[in-house]
Coordinates of C-alpha atoms in Angstrom, one line a residue:
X12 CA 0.0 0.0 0.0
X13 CA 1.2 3.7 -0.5
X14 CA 2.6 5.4 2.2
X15 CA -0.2 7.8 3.9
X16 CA 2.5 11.0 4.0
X17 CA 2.3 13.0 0.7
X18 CA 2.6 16.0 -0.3
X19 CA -0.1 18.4 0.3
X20 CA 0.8 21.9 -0.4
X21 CA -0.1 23.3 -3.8
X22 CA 3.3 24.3 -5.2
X23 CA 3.3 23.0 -8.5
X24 CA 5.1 19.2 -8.5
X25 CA 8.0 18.3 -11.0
X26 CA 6.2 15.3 -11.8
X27 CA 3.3 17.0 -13.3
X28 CA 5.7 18.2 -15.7
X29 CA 6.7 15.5 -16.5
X30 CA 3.2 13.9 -17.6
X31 CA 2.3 16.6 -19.3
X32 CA 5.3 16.3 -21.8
X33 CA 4.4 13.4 -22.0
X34 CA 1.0 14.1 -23.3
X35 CA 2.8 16.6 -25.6
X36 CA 4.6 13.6 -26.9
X37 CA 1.4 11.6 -27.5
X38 CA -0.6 14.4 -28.7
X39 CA 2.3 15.3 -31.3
X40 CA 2.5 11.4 -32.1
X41 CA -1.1 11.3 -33.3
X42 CA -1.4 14.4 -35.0
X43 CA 1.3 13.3 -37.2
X44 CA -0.2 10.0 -37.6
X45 CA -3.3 11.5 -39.0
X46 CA -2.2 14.0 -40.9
X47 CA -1.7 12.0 -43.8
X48 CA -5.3 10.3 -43.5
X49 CA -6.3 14.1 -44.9
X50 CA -3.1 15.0 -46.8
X51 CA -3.2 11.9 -49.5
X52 CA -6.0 12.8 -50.9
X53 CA -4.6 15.6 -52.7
X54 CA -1.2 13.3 -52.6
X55 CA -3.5 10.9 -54.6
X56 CA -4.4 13.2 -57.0
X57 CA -0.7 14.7 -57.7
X58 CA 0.8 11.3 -58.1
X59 CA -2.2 9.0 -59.7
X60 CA -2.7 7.0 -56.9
X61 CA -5.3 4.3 -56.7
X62 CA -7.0 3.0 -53.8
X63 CA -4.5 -0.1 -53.4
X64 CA -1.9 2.1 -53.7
X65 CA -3.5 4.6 -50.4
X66 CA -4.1 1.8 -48.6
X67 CA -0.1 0.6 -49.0
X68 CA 0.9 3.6 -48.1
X69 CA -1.6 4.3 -44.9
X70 CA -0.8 0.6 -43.7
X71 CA 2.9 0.8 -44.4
X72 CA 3.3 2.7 -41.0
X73 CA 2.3 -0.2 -39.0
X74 CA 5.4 -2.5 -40.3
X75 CA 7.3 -0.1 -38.2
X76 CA 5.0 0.4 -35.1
X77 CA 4.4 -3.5 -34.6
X78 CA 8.2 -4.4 -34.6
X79 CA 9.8 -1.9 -32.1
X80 CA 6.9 -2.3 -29.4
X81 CA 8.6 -4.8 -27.3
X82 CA 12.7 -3.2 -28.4
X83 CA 11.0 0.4 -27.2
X84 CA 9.6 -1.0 -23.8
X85 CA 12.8 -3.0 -23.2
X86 CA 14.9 0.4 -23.9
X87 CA 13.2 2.2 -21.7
X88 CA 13.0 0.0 -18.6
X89 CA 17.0 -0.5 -19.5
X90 CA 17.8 2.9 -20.4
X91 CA 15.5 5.7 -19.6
X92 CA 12.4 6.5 -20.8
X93 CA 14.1 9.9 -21.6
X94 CA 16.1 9.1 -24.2
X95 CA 14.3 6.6 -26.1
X96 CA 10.7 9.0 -26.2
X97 CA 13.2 11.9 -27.3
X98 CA 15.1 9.8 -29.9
X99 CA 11.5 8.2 -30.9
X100 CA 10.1 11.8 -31.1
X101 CA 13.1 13.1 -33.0
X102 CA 12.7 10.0 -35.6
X103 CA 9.2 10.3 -36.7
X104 CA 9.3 14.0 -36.6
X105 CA 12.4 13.5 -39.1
X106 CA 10.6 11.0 -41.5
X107 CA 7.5 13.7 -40.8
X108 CA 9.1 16.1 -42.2
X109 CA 10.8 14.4 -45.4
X110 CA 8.1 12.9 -46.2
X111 CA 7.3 15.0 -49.7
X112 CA 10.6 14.4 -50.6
X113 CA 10.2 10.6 -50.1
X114 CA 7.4 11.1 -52.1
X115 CA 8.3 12.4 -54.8
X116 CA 11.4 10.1 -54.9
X117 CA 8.9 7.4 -55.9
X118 CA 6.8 4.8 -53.8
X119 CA 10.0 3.2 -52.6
X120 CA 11.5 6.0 -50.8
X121 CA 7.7 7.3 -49.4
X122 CA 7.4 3.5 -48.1
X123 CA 10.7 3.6 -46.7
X124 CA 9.9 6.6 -44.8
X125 CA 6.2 5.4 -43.5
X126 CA 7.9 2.2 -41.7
X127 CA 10.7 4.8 -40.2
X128 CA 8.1 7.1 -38.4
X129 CA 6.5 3.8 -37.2
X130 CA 9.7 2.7 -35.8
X131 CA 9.9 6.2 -33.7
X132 CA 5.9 6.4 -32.9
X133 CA 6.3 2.7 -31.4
X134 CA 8.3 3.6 -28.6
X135 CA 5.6 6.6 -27.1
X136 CA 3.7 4.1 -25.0
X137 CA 6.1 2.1 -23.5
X138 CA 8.7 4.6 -22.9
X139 CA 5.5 6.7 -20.9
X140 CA 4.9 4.0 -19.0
X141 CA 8.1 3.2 -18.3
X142 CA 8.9 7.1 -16.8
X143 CA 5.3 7.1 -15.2
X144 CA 5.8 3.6 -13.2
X145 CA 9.0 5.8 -11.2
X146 CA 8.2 9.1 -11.0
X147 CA 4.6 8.7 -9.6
X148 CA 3.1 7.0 -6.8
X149 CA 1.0 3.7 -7.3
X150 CA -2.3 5.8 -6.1
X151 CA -1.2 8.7 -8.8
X152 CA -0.7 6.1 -12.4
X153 CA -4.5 5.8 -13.3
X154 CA -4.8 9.5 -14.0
X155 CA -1.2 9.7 -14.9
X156 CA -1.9 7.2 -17.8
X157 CA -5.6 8.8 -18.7
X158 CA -3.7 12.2 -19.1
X159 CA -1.3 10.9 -21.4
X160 CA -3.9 9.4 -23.2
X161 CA -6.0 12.4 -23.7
X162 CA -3.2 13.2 -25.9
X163 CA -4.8 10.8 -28.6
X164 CA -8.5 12.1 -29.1
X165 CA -7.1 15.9 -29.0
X166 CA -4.3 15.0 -31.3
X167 CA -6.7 13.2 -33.7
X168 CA -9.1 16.4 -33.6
X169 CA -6.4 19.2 -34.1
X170 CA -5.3 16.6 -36.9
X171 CA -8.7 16.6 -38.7
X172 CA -9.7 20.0 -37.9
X173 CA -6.2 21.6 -38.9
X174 CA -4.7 19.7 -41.6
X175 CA -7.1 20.8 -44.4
X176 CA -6.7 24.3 -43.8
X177 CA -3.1 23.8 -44.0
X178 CA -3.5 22.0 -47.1
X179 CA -5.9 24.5 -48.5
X180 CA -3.8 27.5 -48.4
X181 CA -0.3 26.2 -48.4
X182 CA -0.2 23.1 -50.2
X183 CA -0.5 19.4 -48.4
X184 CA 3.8 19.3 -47.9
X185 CA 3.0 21.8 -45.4
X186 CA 1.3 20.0 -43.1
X187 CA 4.2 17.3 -42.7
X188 CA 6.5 20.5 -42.7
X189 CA 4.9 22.2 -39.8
X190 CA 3.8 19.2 -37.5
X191 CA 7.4 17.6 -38.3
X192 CA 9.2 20.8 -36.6
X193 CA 6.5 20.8 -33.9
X194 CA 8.4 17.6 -32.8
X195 CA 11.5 19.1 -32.6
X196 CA 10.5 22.0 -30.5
X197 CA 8.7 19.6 -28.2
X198 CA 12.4 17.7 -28.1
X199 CA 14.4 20.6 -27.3
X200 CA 11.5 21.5 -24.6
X201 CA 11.6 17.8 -23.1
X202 CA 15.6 17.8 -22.6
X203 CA 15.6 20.9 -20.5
X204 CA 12.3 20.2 -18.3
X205 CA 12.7 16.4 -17.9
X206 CA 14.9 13.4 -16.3
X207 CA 14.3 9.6 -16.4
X208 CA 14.2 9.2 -12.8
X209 CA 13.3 11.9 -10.0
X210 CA 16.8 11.9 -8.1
X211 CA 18.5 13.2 -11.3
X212 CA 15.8 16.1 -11.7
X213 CA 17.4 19.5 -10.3
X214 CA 14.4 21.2 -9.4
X215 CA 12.2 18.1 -7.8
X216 CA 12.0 19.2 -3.8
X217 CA 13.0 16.9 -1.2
X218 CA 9.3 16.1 0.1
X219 CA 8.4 15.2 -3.3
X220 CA 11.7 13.3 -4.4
X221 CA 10.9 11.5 -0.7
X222 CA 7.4 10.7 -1.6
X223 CA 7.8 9.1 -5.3
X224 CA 10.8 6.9 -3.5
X225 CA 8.6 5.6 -0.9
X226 CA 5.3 5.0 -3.4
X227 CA 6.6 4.9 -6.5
X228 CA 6.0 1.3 -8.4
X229 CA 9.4 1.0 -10.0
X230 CA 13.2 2.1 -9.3
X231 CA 16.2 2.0 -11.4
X232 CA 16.7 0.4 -14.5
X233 CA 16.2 -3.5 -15.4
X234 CA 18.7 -6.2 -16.8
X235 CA 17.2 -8.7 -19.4
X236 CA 13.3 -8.8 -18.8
X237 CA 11.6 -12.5 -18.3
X238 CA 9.4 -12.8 -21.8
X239 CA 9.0 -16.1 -21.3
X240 CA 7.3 -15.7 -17.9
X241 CA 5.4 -12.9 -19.2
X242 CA 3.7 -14.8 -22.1
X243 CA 3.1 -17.6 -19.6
X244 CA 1.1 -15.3 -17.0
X245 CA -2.7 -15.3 -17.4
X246 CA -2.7 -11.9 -16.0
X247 CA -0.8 -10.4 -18.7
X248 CA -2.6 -12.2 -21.4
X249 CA -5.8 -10.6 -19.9
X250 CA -4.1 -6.8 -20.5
X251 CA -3.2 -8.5 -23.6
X252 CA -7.0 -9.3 -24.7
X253 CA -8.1 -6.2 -23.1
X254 CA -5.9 -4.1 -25.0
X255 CA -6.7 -6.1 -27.9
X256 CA -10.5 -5.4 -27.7
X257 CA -10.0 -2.1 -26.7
X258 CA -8.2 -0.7 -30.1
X259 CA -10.5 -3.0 -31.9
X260 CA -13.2 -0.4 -31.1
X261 CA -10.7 2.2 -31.6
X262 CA -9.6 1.4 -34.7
X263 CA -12.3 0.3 -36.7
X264 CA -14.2 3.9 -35.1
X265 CA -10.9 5.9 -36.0
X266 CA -10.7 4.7 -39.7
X267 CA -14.4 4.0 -40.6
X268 CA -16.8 6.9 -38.1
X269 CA -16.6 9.6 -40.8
X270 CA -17.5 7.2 -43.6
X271 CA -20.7 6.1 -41.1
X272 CA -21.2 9.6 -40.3
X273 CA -21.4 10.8 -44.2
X274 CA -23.0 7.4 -45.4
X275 CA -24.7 5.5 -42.6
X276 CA -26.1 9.0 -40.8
X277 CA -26.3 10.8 -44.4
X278 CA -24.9 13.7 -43.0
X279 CA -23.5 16.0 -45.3
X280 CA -19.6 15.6 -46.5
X281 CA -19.1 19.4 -45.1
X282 CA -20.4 18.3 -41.8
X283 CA -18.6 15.0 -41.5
X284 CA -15.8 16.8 -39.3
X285 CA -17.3 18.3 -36.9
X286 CA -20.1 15.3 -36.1
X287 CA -16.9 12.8 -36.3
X288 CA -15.0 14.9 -33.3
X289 CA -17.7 14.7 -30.8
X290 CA -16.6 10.9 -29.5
X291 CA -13.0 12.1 -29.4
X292 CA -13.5 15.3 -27.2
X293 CA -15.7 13.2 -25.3
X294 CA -12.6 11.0 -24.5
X295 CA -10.6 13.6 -23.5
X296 CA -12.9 14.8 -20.9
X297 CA -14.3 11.3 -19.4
X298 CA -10.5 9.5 -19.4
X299 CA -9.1 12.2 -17.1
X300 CA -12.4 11.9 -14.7
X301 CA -11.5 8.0 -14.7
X302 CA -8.2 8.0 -14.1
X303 CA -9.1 9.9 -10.9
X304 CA -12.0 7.7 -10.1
X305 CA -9.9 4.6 -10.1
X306 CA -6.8 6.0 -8.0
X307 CA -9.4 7.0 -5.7
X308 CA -10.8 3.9 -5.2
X309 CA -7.4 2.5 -4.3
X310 CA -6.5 5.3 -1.9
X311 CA -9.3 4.4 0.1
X312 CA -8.3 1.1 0.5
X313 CA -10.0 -0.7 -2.2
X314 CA -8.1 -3.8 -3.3
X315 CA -6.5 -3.0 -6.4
X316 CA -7.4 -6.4 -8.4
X317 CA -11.1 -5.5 -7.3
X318 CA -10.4 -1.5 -9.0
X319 CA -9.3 -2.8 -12.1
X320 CA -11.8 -5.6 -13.0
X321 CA -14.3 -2.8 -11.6
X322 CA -13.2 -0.2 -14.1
X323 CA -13.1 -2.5 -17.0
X324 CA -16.3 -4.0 -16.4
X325 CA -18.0 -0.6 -16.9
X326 CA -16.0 0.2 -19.5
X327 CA -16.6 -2.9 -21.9
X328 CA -20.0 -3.4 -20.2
X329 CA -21.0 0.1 -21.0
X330 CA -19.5 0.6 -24.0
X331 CA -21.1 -2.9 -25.5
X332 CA -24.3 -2.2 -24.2
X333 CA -24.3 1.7 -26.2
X334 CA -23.4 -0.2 -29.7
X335 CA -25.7 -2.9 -29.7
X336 CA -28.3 0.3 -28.9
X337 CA -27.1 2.2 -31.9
X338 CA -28.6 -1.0 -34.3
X339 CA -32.2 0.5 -32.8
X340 CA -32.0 4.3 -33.7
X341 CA -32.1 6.2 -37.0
X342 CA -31.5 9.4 -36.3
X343 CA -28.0 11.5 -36.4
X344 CA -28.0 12.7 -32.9
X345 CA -28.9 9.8 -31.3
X346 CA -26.5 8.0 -33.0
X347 CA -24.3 10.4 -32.0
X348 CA -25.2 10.7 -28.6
X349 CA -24.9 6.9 -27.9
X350 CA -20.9 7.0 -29.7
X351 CA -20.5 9.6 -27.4
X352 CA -22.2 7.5 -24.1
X353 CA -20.4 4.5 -25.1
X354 CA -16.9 6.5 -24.9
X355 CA -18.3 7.7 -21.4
X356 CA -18.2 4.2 -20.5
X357 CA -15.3 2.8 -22.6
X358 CA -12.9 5.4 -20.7
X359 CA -13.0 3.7 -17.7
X360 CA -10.4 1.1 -18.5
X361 CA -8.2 3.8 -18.3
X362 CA -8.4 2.7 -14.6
X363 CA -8.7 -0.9 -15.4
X364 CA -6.4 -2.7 -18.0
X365 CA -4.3 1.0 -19.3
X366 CA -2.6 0.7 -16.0
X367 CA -2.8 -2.6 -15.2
X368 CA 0.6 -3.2 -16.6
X369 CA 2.6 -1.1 -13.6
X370 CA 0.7 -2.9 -10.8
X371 CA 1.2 -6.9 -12.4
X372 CA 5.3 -6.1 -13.3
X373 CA 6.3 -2.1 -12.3
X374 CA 9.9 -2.4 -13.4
X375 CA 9.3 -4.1 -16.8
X376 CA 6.0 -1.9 -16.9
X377 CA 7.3 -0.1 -20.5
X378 CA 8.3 -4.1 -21.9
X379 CA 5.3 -5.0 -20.8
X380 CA 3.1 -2.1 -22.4
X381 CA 5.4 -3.1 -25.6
X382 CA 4.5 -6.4 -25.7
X383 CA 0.5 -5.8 -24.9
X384 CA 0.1 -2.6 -27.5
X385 CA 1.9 -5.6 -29.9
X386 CA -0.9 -7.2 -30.2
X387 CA -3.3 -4.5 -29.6
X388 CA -1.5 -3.2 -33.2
X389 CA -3.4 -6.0 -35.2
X390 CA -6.8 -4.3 -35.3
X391 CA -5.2 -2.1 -36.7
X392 CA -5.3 -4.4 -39.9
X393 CA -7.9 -6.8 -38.9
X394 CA -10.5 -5.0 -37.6
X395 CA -10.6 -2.3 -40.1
X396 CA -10.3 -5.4 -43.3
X397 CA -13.5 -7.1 -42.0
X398 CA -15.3 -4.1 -41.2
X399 CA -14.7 -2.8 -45.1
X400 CA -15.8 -6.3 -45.5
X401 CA -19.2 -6.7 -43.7
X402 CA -19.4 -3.3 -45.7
X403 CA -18.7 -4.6 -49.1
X404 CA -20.6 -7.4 -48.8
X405 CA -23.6 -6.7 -46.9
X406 CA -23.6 -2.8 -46.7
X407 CA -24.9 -3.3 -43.4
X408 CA -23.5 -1.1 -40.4
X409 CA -25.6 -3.1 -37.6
X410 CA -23.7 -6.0 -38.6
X411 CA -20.1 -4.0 -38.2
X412 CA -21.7 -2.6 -34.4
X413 CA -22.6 -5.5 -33.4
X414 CA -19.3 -7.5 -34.2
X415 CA -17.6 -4.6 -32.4
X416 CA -19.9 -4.8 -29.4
X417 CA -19.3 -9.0 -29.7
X418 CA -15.6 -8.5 -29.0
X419 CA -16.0 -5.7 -26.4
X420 CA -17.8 -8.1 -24.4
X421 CA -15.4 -11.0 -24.5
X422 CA -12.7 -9.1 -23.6
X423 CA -14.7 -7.5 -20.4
X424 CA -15.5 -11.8 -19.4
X425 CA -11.8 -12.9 -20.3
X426 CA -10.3 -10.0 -18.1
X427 CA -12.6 -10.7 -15.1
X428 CA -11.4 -14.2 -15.1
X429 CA -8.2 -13.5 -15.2
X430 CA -6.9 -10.1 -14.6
X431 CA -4.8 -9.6 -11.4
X432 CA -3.4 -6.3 -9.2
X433 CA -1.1 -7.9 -7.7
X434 CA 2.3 -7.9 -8.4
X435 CA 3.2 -10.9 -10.4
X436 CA 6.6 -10.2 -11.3
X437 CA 9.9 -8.7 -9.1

């Protein structure tokens, strides 16, 4: 349990820097990863694209984010969390940035440099993780994590919202251009506000440096971390299928909600933005009101394993329920309203598996994120080939809602069964 002493005046705590920066990261991370879901349309139409050839080039990105998940997490746990986010962010920003160059090289060279900015994004998670399991306190990671990961929906709406204006009135290279340098400022920001672990921070006072020692889930670095126990351990495979289940939603709502918006709601292409956005700002707000819910519930005493299976039952639970209710209304709004609901819900694993990693194994928390956001990378593909395929071959979207609500709910009944908050792994 965490020490009761803490600190409780309100000057402003290093480690609060920290986590913000680390939202920058994220928030940085997944405007430039959507960015180019706007920008290749006119790339498309400059270089005589077809749709096989968009698709290769959207998907290519994923090569490099599946195979440095695990390598990033182990870095980071080994290294510093420090380094590797500020080389990762200094990677994709690079391959951001030379990206219409890489283009017009050929497809080769564009390829090339889609798999490279993969290679840096894949080391955001773990190496956030990895800084967040030793500079805060085990009662602090829940809404550490969730305001990290309100990084994602913001990112994705400044990304969607921004990118065409760019485009519009200086020409679609700007926009890898301008978010590529954004990366670099953010890098020469994060080496002057931020250290790996809280002794080596300048500015951290004593009663806080004294308080993250004595509550903190991890110290120090980590030799070689046990995979082979890890893949063996029913507690990680239910993060695993959690995670899994979560990003199927994600994903498939990510790459197909304004095609549903536009087609399924018939709302009008202009519109599509704006409609699209309201389950992403919803996230932001409702992740950073559960990641306080659940730390609160173990400061009071809770039982962390009980916390966890809590806050992902109502997340899945929720979140299931809302799309098998979306198959019974026909109107925009509540359509819209019951995305929106469901993310209520769906943002309360945030407090269940999202943090689950640091309680289970807090030294190898960033392997262990590596490994778990591995597999949670395949949705990525499947889910969003078998949605376009229910699509294609039934045009049905209650079919594609109710698949998703199908795997939402056996991820909430695997992880009941066998999640776990206690620490499985020295």
């Amino acid at each position: 349990m965490p020490s009761k002493s803490k600190t409780t005046n309100w000057d402003w705590q290093v480690r609060y820097t920290v986590i913000l920066m680390c939202c920058a990261a994220t928030f940085i991370c997944y405007i430039d990863r959507v960015n180019i879901s706007v920008a290749i349309i006119p790339m498309a139409e400059q270089y005589n694209w077809d749709l096989e050839t968009q698709g290769t080039v959207l998907s290519s990105f994923y090569v490099g984010y599946l195979l440095m998940q695990v390598m990033g997490g182990f870095l980071a746990d080994r290294f510093g969390g420090k380094i590797v986010l500020g080389i990762g962010v200094l990677l994709w920003s690079f391959f951001t940035i030379v990206t219409p160059w890489a283009a017009l090289s050929g497809m080769l060279g564009l390829l090339v440099a889609r798999v490279c900015m993969g290679l840096g994004e894949a080391v955001t998670f773990p190496s956030v993780y990895s800084l967040v399991s030793r500079w805060f306190p085990s009662n602090e990671t829940a809404k550490a994590v969730a305001l990290n990961a309100s990084g994602i929906p913001i990112g994705t709406v400044f990304a969607l919202l921004l990118t065409p204006i760019i485009v519009e009135q200086l020409g679609w290279e700007w926009a890898f251009y301008l978010f590529g340098l954004l990366g670099v400022a953010w890098y020469i920001a994060w080496t002057l506000t931020v250290t790996t672990n809280p002794e080596d921070h300048p500015k951290i006072s004593t009663e806080e440096l004294l308080y993250i020692r004595a509550n903190a889930p991890a110290q120090g670095k980590i030799n070689t971390p046990p995979i082979g126990a890890f893949l063996r351990n029913k507690a990680v495979w239910a993060i695993i299928v959690a995670h899994f289940c979560t990003n199927w939603t994600s994903y498939v709502f990510l790459s197909w909600l304004p095609k549903y918006v536009n087609d399924g709601l018939g709302v009008p292409f202009a519109a599509i933005g704006l409609i699209a956005m309201l389950p992403h700002l919803t996230s932001f707000v409702c992740l950073n009101i559960a990641g306080n819910i659940a730390d609160r519930l173990v400061q009071r005493g809770y039982a962390t394993t009980f916390v966890r299976k809590l806050m992902q039952t109502i997340g899945f639970g929720g979140l299931a329920t809302c799309l098998l209710l979306i198959t019974t209304v026909d109107t925009v709004w509540a359509a819209i309203g019951l995305l929106c609901l469901g993310n209520v819900f769906g943002a309360a694993g945030i407090g269940g598996h999202s943090v689950n990693h640091m309680d289970i194994g807090p030294k190898y928390s960033g392997t262990l994120m590596g490994i778990t956001n591995t597999f949670a990378t395949l949705p990525g593909i499947i889910a969003v080939y078998i949605t376009g395929y229910i699509l294609q071959a039934t045009g049905s979207w209650d079919l594609v809602f109710i698949m998703t609500a199908g795997v939402t709910l056996f991820g909430m009944i695997f992880y009941l069964i066998f999640a776990s908050g206690e620490k499985q792994f020295d």
